[in-house]
C-alpha cells in the first residue's frame, strides 16, 4: 500500500485553510491512501483547531513561531513517522492548485524521481509582477549552477518527495527550505525533476518576507551558506586564492622597485602584500579543515538516516 501525506505548513491560516483543504484531491493514480498533515507554526488564530475540525489526520504544533524552514522539517519528520511513502508539500494560502498534485506525484510513484518540483512557469506567470519574474528566473539560474540540477523554479514550495529522499534531507536554514533543499539534493546525487503546475493569484502579501530586498538578501545568504556547507574546500580555496592574488600584486610592485634600487620607499607594498598573502594561505588551510569537518558531518547524516529508518521500522511493527 502506497501512502501519500500532503503536508501544509501554516502560520495564522485559519481563514484560508478550509478552502485549501477542500481543493486537495481525494484520490491520486498510483496512491492507495491519502492523509493530511498540518504544521501549525505557533499560530494565534486557532489554525490547529480549524485543521482538526476539517478532518486533518495529523497535526504538529509549535508552541511559538519558528519559521517556514523549521515547519517544513517538522512536517517531514512527522510524515515519516506516520509511514508516508511520498510527501507533498503545499502552501496554506491556496497558491498551488490541488488538481496538480497528481502530476507532481507521478514521477515519484513511478520510481523515476526522488524529488519533483512544481514549476509555476515563472517567466510567463500572469500572477507574478514582471520584476519578480526576472528576479526568480535569475535566482533559479544561480541555484541550478550551485546544485547541478536543471530545475527552472527553484523557490517553488510545491514539491513531492520520496520517503528515501525525505530521510536524507536535513534543513538547517532559519529562513526557507526551498533553495537549501535543492542544493542538498543535487550534491547528494538525488534524482530531481520538475513538472508544470497551475497556480492561483495571491490573496495576501507573503508572510515569509517583508519586502523584495529582504527576500533577496535572506535567499542569497541561505544559498551561499548551503553551498559552502557542501563544498567547503572549493569555497574557502576560492576566497583564499583571490586574497592571495590580491596580495601578490603589491608584493610584485615592491620587488620591481627593489630590483631597480628604490625598495626603501615602498615598504608599505611589502607589508600589505605580505599580510594579504598570509591571509590567503590561512583561508586555504581553513578550507582543508572545513572539508574534514564536512566529511564528519556526512557520517553524522548517514547515522541520522539509519536512525530514521529504524524508527520507521519500529513504528510499522
PDB file of N, CA and C in Angstrom, residues 133-203:
ATOM      1  N   UNK A 133       9.303  38.139 -11.713  1.00  0.00           N
ATOM      2  CA  UNK A 133       9.629  37.107 -12.704  1.00  0.00           C
ATOM      3  C   UNK A 133      11.121  37.091 -12.997  1.00  0.00           C
ATOM      4  N   UNK A 134      11.685  38.277 -13.230  1.00  0.00           N
ATOM      5  CA  UNK A 134      13.114  38.356 -13.570  1.00  0.00           C
ATOM      6  C   UNK A 134      13.983  37.909 -12.401  1.00  0.00           C
ATOM      7  N   UNK A 135      13.631  38.354 -11.203  1.00  0.00           N
ATOM      8  CA  UNK A 135      14.430  38.000 -10.037  1.00  0.00           C
ATOM      9  C   UNK A 135      14.399  36.492  -9.792  1.00  0.00           C
ATOM     10  N   UNK A 136      13.218  35.897  -9.886  1.00  0.00           N
ATOM     11  CA  UNK A 136      13.125  34.463  -9.630  1.00  0.00           C
ATOM     12  C   UNK A 136      13.785  33.650 -10.739  1.00  0.00           C
ATOM     13  N   UNK A 137      13.716  34.130 -11.959  1.00  0.00           N
ATOM     14  CA  UNK A 137      14.394  33.433 -13.058  1.00  0.00           C
ATOM     15  C   UNK A 137      15.908  33.461 -12.845  1.00  0.00           C
ATOM     16  N   UNK A 138      16.424  34.621 -12.431  1.00  0.00           N
ATOM     17  CA  UNK A 138      17.863  34.724 -12.163  1.00  0.00           C
ATOM     18  C   UNK A 138      18.249  33.854 -10.971  1.00  0.00           C
ATOM     19  N   UNK A 139      17.428  33.895  -9.912  1.00  0.00           N
ATOM     20  CA  UNK A 139      17.711  33.076  -8.739  1.00  0.00           C
ATOM     21  C   UNK A 139      17.728  31.598  -9.069  1.00  0.00           C
ATOM     22  N   UNK A 140      16.792  31.159  -9.900  1.00  0.00           N
ATOM     23  CA  UNK A 140      16.742  29.749 -10.294  1.00  0.00           C
ATOM     24  C   UNK A 140      17.978  29.366 -11.103  1.00  0.00           C
ATOM     25  N   UNK A 141      18.465  30.298 -11.920  1.00  0.00           N
ATOM     26  CA  UNK A 141      19.687  30.047 -12.687  1.00  0.00           C
ATOM     27  C   UNK A 141      20.871  29.817 -11.748  1.00  0.00           C
ATOM     28  N   UNK A 142      20.985  30.665 -10.706  1.00  0.00           N
ATOM     29  CA  UNK A 142      22.077  30.520  -9.749  1.00  0.00           C
ATOM     30  C   UNK A 142      21.969  29.192  -9.010  1.00  0.00           C
ATOM     31  N   UNK A 143      20.755  28.830  -8.578  1.00  0.00           N
ATOM     32  CA  UNK A 143      20.563  27.565  -7.856  1.00  0.00           C
ATOM     33  C   UNK A 143      20.899  26.379  -8.747  1.00  0.00           C
ATOM     34  N   UNK A 144      20.551  26.466 -10.022  1.00  0.00           N
ATOM     35  CA  UNK A 144      20.903  25.369 -10.950  1.00  0.00           C
ATOM     36  C   UNK A 144      22.414  25.161 -10.987  1.00  0.00           C
ATOM     37  N   UNK A 145      23.156  26.256 -11.001  1.00  0.00           N
ATOM     38  CA  UNK A 145      24.603  26.132 -11.053  1.00  0.00           C
ATOM     39  C   UNK A 145      25.168  25.578  -9.738  1.00  0.00           C
ATOM     40  N   UNK A 146      24.603  26.019  -8.615  1.00  0.00           N
ATOM     41  CA  UNK A 146      25.109  25.571  -7.319  1.00  0.00           C
ATOM     42  C   UNK A 146      24.717  24.129  -7.010  1.00  0.00           C
ATOM     43  N   UNK A 147      23.530  23.732  -7.445  1.00  0.00           N
ATOM     44  CA  UNK A 147      23.023  22.397  -7.108  1.00  0.00           C
ATOM     45  C   UNK A 147      23.280  21.362  -8.195  1.00  0.00           C
ATOM     46  N   UNK A 148      23.679  21.826  -9.373  1.00  0.00           N
ATOM     47  CA  UNK A 148      23.902  20.934 -10.517  1.00  0.00           C
ATOM     48  C   UNK A 148      22.620  20.175 -10.884  1.00  0.00           C
ATOM     49  N   UNK A 149      21.507  20.898 -10.829  1.00  0.00           N
ATOM     50  CA  UNK A 149      20.230  20.342 -11.265  1.00  0.00           C
ATOM     51  C   UNK A 149      19.709  21.194 -12.417  1.00  0.00           C
ATOM     52  N   UNK A 150      18.590  20.775 -12.995  1.00  0.00           N
ATOM     53  CA  UNK A 150      18.017  21.510 -14.133  1.00  0.00           C
ATOM     54  C   UNK A 150      16.683  22.160 -13.772  1.00  0.00           C
ATOM     55  N   UNK A 151      16.463  22.439 -12.497  1.00  0.00           N
ATOM     56  CA  UNK A 151      15.196  22.998 -12.037  1.00  0.00           C
ATOM     57  C   UNK A 151      15.061  24.456 -12.466  1.00  0.00           C
ATOM     58  N   UNK A 152      13.895  24.806 -13.013  1.00  0.00           N
ATOM     59  CA  UNK A 152      13.678  26.158 -13.519  1.00  0.00           C
ATOM     60  C   UNK A 152      12.888  27.044 -12.559  1.00  0.00           C
ATOM     61  N   UNK A 153      12.378  26.488 -11.463  1.00  0.00           N
ATOM     62  CA  UNK A 153      11.629  27.274 -10.472  1.00  0.00           C
ATOM     63  C   UNK A 153      12.093  26.845  -9.092  1.00  0.00           C
ATOM     64  N   UNK A 154      13.264  27.356  -8.703  1.00  0.00           N
ATOM     65  CA  UNK A 154      13.938  26.856  -7.509  1.00  0.00           C
ATOM     66  C   UNK A 154      13.217  27.185  -6.216  1.00  0.00           C
ATOM     67  N   UNK A 155      12.459  28.280  -6.165  1.00  0.00           N
ATOM     68  CA  UNK A 155      11.830  28.672  -4.895  1.00  0.00           C
ATOM     69  C   UNK A 155      10.381  28.226  -4.791  1.00  0.00           C
ATOM     70  N   UNK A 156       9.938  27.398  -5.709  1.00  0.00           N
ATOM     71  CA  UNK A 156       8.588  26.844  -5.605  1.00  0.00           C
ATOM     72  C   UNK A 156       8.516  25.914  -4.404  1.00  0.00           C
ATOM     73  N   UNK A 157       7.523  26.140  -3.531  1.00  0.00           N
ATOM     74  CA  UNK A 157       7.351  25.284  -2.364  1.00  0.00           C
ATOM     75  C   UNK A 157       6.480  24.082  -2.628  1.00  0.00           C
ATOM     76  N   UNK A 158       5.937  23.993  -3.837  1.00  0.00           N
ATOM     77  CA  UNK A 158       5.061  22.897  -4.231  1.00  0.00           C
ATOM     78  C   UNK A 158       5.936  21.763  -4.734  1.00  0.00           C
ATOM     79  N   UNK A 159       6.117  20.729  -3.928  1.00  0.00           N
ATOM     80  CA  UNK A 159       7.053  19.665  -4.302  1.00  0.00           C
ATOM     81  C   UNK A 159       6.659  18.325  -3.697  1.00  0.00           C
ATOM     82  N   UNK A 160       7.014  17.272  -4.402  1.00  0.00           N
ATOM     83  CA  UNK A 160       6.780  15.903  -3.942  1.00  0.00           C
ATOM     84  C   UNK A 160       8.128  15.267  -3.623  1.00  0.00           C
ATOM     85  N   UNK A 161       8.167  14.490  -2.547  1.00  0.00           N
ATOM     86  CA  UNK A 161       9.422  13.939  -2.048  1.00  0.00           C
ATOM     87  C   UNK A 161       9.217  12.465  -1.722  1.00  0.00           C
ATOM     88  N   UNK A 162      10.106  11.630  -2.178  1.00  0.00           N
ATOM     89  CA  UNK A 162      10.024  10.208  -1.843  1.00  0.00           C
ATOM     90  C   UNK A 162      10.445  10.005  -0.384  1.00  0.00           C
ATOM     91  N   UNK A 163      10.072   8.882   0.165  1.00  0.00           N
ATOM     92  CA  UNK A 163      10.429   8.580   1.562  1.00  0.00           C
ATOM     93  C   UNK A 163      11.939   8.562   1.737  1.00  0.00           C
ATOM     94  N   UNK A 164      12.654   7.930   0.801  1.00  0.00           N
ATOM     95  CA  UNK A 164      14.107   7.849   0.906  1.00  0.00           C
ATOM     96  C   UNK A 164      14.737   9.236   0.886  1.00  0.00           C
ATOM     97  N   UNK A 165      14.252  10.111  -0.002  1.00  0.00           N
ATOM     98  CA  UNK A 165      14.804  11.463  -0.092  1.00  0.00           C
ATOM     99  C   UNK A 165      14.514  12.255   1.174  1.00  0.00           C
ATOM    100  N   UNK A 166      13.299  12.102   1.719  1.00  0.00           N
ATOM    101  CA  UNK A 166      12.937  12.829   2.935  1.00  0.00           C
ATOM    102  C   UNK A 166      13.820  12.424   4.105  1.00  0.00           C
ATOM    103  N   UNK A 167      14.231  11.158   4.153  1.00  0.00           N
ATOM    104  CA  UNK A 167      15.112  10.697   5.231  1.00  0.00           C
ATOM    105  C   UNK A 167      16.512  11.278   5.109  1.00  0.00           C
ATOM    106  N   UNK A 168      16.885  11.700   3.896  1.00  0.00           N
ATOM    107  CA  UNK A 168      18.238  12.208   3.663  1.00  0.00           C
ATOM    108  C   UNK A 168      18.327  13.729   3.684  1.00  0.00           C
ATOM    109  N   UNK A 169      17.180  14.409   3.735  1.00  0.00           N
ATOM    110  CA  UNK A 169      17.160  15.869   3.742  1.00  0.00           C
ATOM    111  C   UNK A 169      17.210  16.379   5.178  1.00  0.00           C
ATOM    112  N   UNK A 170      18.108  17.339   5.440  1.00  0.00           N
ATOM    113  CA  UNK A 170      18.228  17.944   6.771  1.00  0.00           C
ATOM    114  C   UNK A 170      18.319  19.463   6.600  1.00  0.00           C
ATOM    115  N   UNK A 171      17.227  20.152   6.850  1.00  0.00           N
ATOM    116  CA  UNK A 171      17.178  21.594   6.658  1.00  0.00           C
ATOM    117  C   UNK A 171      17.786  22.292   7.873  1.00  0.00           C
ATOM    118  N   UNK A 172      18.746  23.182   7.633  1.00  0.00           N
ATOM    119  CA  UNK A 172      19.399  23.928   8.712  1.00  0.00           C
ATOM    120  C   UNK A 172      19.111  25.419   8.653  1.00  0.00           C
ATOM    121  N   UNK A 173      18.517  25.891   7.565  1.00  0.00           N
ATOM    122  CA  UNK A 173      18.243  27.320   7.396  1.00  0.00           C
ATOM    123  C   UNK A 173      17.168  27.797   8.373  1.00  0.00           C
ATOM    124  N   UNK A 174      17.240  29.074   8.728  1.00  0.00           N
ATOM    125  CA  UNK A 174      16.206  29.687   9.552  1.00  0.00           C
ATOM    126  C   UNK A 174      15.190  30.442   8.703  1.00  0.00           C
ATOM    127  N   UNK A 175      15.432  30.534   7.398  1.00  0.00           N
ATOM    128  CA  UNK A 175      14.571  31.350   6.540  1.00  0.00           C
ATOM    129  C   UNK A 175      13.622  30.487   5.708  1.00  0.00           C
ATOM    130  N   UNK A 176      14.133  29.828   4.706  1.00  0.00           N
ATOM    131  CA  UNK A 176      13.296  28.998   3.837  1.00  0.00           C
ATOM    132  C   UNK A 176      14.056  27.735   3.457  1.00  0.00           C
ATOM    133  N   UNK A 177      13.296  26.694   3.169  1.00  0.00           N
ATOM    134  CA  UNK A 177      13.875  25.394   2.858  1.00  0.00           C
ATOM    135  C   UNK A 177      14.120  25.192   1.367  1.00  0.00           C
ATOM    136  N   UNK A 178      13.529  26.015   0.514  1.00  0.00           N
ATOM    137  CA  UNK A 178      13.444  25.696  -0.915  1.00  0.00           C
ATOM    138  C   UNK A 178      14.810  25.559  -1.585  1.00  0.00           C
ATOM    139  N   UNK A 179      15.653  26.584  -1.488  1.00  0.00           N
ATOM    140  CA  UNK A 179      16.938  26.537  -2.186  1.00  0.00           C
ATOM    141  C   UNK A 179      17.921  25.588  -1.493  1.00  0.00           C
ATOM    142  N   UNK A 180      17.927  25.585  -0.150  1.00  0.00           N
ATOM    143  CA  UNK A 180      18.835  24.694   0.560  1.00  0.00           C
ATOM    144  C   UNK A 180      18.535  23.235   0.240  1.00  0.00           C
ATOM    145  N   UNK A 181      17.250  22.908   0.164  1.00  0.00           N
ATOM    146  CA  UNK A 181      16.860  21.533  -0.131  1.00  0.00           C
ATOM    147  C   UNK A 181      17.373  21.105  -1.510  1.00  0.00           C
ATOM    148  N   UNK A 182      17.281  21.988  -2.496  1.00  0.00           N
ATOM    149  CA  UNK A 182      17.751  21.658  -3.847  1.00  0.00           C
ATOM    150  C   UNK A 182      19.264  21.495  -3.885  1.00  0.00           C
ATOM    151  N   UNK A 183      19.983  22.371  -3.183  1.00  0.00           N
ATOM    152  CA  UNK A 183      21.441  22.253  -3.165  1.00  0.00           C
ATOM    153  C   UNK A 183      21.851  20.952  -2.494  1.00  0.00           C
ATOM    154  N   UNK A 184      21.196  20.615  -1.387  1.00  0.00           N
ATOM    155  CA  UNK A 184      21.463  19.328  -0.738  1.00  0.00           C
ATOM    156  C   UNK A 184      21.179  18.168  -1.680  1.00  0.00           C
ATOM    157  N   UNK A 185      20.010  18.196  -2.309  1.00  0.00           N
ATOM    158  CA  UNK A 185      19.601  17.091  -3.178  1.00  0.00           C
ATOM    159  C   UNK A 185      20.570  16.919  -4.338  1.00  0.00           C
ATOM    160  N   UNK A 186      20.986  18.031  -4.928  1.00  0.00           N
ATOM    161  CA  UNK A 186      21.926  17.950  -6.044  1.00  0.00           C
ATOM    162  C   UNK A 186      23.266  17.393  -5.623  1.00  0.00           C
ATOM    163  N   UNK A 187      23.754  17.846  -4.478  1.00  0.00           N
ATOM    164  CA  UNK A 187      25.058  17.401  -4.003  1.00  0.00           C
ATOM    165  C   UNK A 187      25.027  15.956  -3.508  1.00  0.00           C
ATOM    166  N   UNK A 188      23.855  15.463  -3.115  1.00  0.00           N
ATOM    167  CA  UNK A 188      23.719  14.073  -2.671  1.00  0.00           C
ATOM    168  C   UNK A 188      23.304  13.147  -3.820  1.00  0.00           C
ATOM    169  N   UNK A 189      23.347  13.691  -5.033  1.00  0.00           N
ATOM    170  CA  UNK A 189      23.072  12.921  -6.254  1.00  0.00           C
ATOM    171  C   UNK A 189      21.671  12.325  -6.286  1.00  0.00           C
ATOM    172  N   UNK A 190      20.693  13.048  -5.773  1.00  0.00           N
ATOM    173  CA  UNK A 190      19.306  12.593  -5.891  1.00  0.00           C
ATOM    174  C   UNK A 190      18.765  12.932  -7.275  1.00  0.00           C
ATOM    175  N   UNK A 191      17.765  12.172  -7.705  1.00  0.00           N
ATOM    176  CA  UNK A 191      17.115  12.439  -8.994  1.00  0.00           C
ATOM    177  C   UNK A 191      16.050  13.509  -8.779  1.00  0.00           C
ATOM    178  N   UNK A 192      16.307  14.708  -9.304  1.00  0.00           N
ATOM    179  CA  UNK A 192      15.405  15.840  -9.121  1.00  0.00           C
ATOM    180  C   UNK A 192      14.873  16.274 -10.484  1.00  0.00           C
ATOM    181  N   UNK A 193      13.562  16.432 -10.571  1.00  0.00           N
ATOM    182  CA  UNK A 193      12.949  16.880 -11.814  1.00  0.00           C
ATOM    183  C   UNK A 193      11.831  17.860 -11.489  1.00  0.00           C
ATOM    184  N   UNK A 194      11.170  18.368 -12.510  1.00  0.00           N
ATOM    185  CA  UNK A 194      10.068  19.308 -12.296  1.00  0.00           C
ATOM    186  C   UNK A 194       8.948  19.016 -13.284  1.00  0.00           C
ATOM    187  N   UNK A 195       7.750  19.418 -12.901  1.00  0.00           N
ATOM    188  CA  UNK A 195       6.588  19.296 -13.779  1.00  0.00           C
ATOM    189  C   UNK A 195       5.823  20.617 -13.720  1.00  0.00           C
ATOM    190  N   UNK A 196       5.188  21.016 -14.815  1.00  0.00           N
ATOM    191  CA  UNK A 196       4.402  22.259 -14.780  1.00  0.00           C
ATOM    192  C   UNK A 196       3.164  22.099 -13.907  1.00  0.00           C
ATOM    193  N   UNK A 197       2.865  23.129 -13.121  1.00  0.00           N
ATOM    194  CA  UNK A 197       1.682  23.115 -12.261  1.00  0.00           C
ATOM    195  C   UNK A 197       0.914  24.422 -12.432  1.00  0.00           C
ATOM    196  N   UNK A 198      -0.355  24.375 -12.064  1.00  0.00           N
ATOM    197  CA  UNK A 198      -1.185  25.579 -12.127  1.00  0.00           C
ATOM    198  C   UNK A 198      -1.142  26.310 -10.792  1.00  0.00           C
ATOM    199  N   UNK A 199      -1.307  27.625 -10.850  1.00  0.00           N
ATOM    200  CA  UNK A 199      -1.303  28.425  -9.629  1.00  0.00           C
ATOM    201  C   UNK A 199      -2.499  29.371  -9.621  1.00  0.00           C
ATOM    202  N   UNK A 200      -2.837  29.813  -8.431  1.00  0.00           N
ATOM    203  CA  UNK A 200      -3.864  30.835  -8.247  1.00  0.00           C
ATOM    204  C   UNK A 200      -3.186  32.151  -7.873  1.00  0.00           C
ATOM    205  N   UNK A 201      -3.901  33.235  -8.025  1.00  0.00           N
ATOM    206  CA  UNK A 201      -3.376  34.536  -7.668  1.00  0.00           C
ATOM    207  C   UNK A 201      -3.219  34.664  -6.163  1.00  0.00           C
ATOM    208  N   UNK A 202      -2.282  35.504  -5.736  1.00  0.00           N
ATOM    209  CA  UNK A 202      -2.049  35.715  -4.304  1.00  0.00           C
ATOM    210  C   UNK A 202      -3.247  36.432  -3.683  1.00  0.00           C
ATOM    211  N   UNK A 203      -3.651  35.954  -2.518  1.00  0.00           N
ATOM    212  CA  UNK A 203      -4.785  36.568  -1.818  1.00  0.00           C
ATOM    213  C   UNK A 203      -4.312  37.536  -0.735  1.00  0.00           C
TER     214      UNK A 203
END
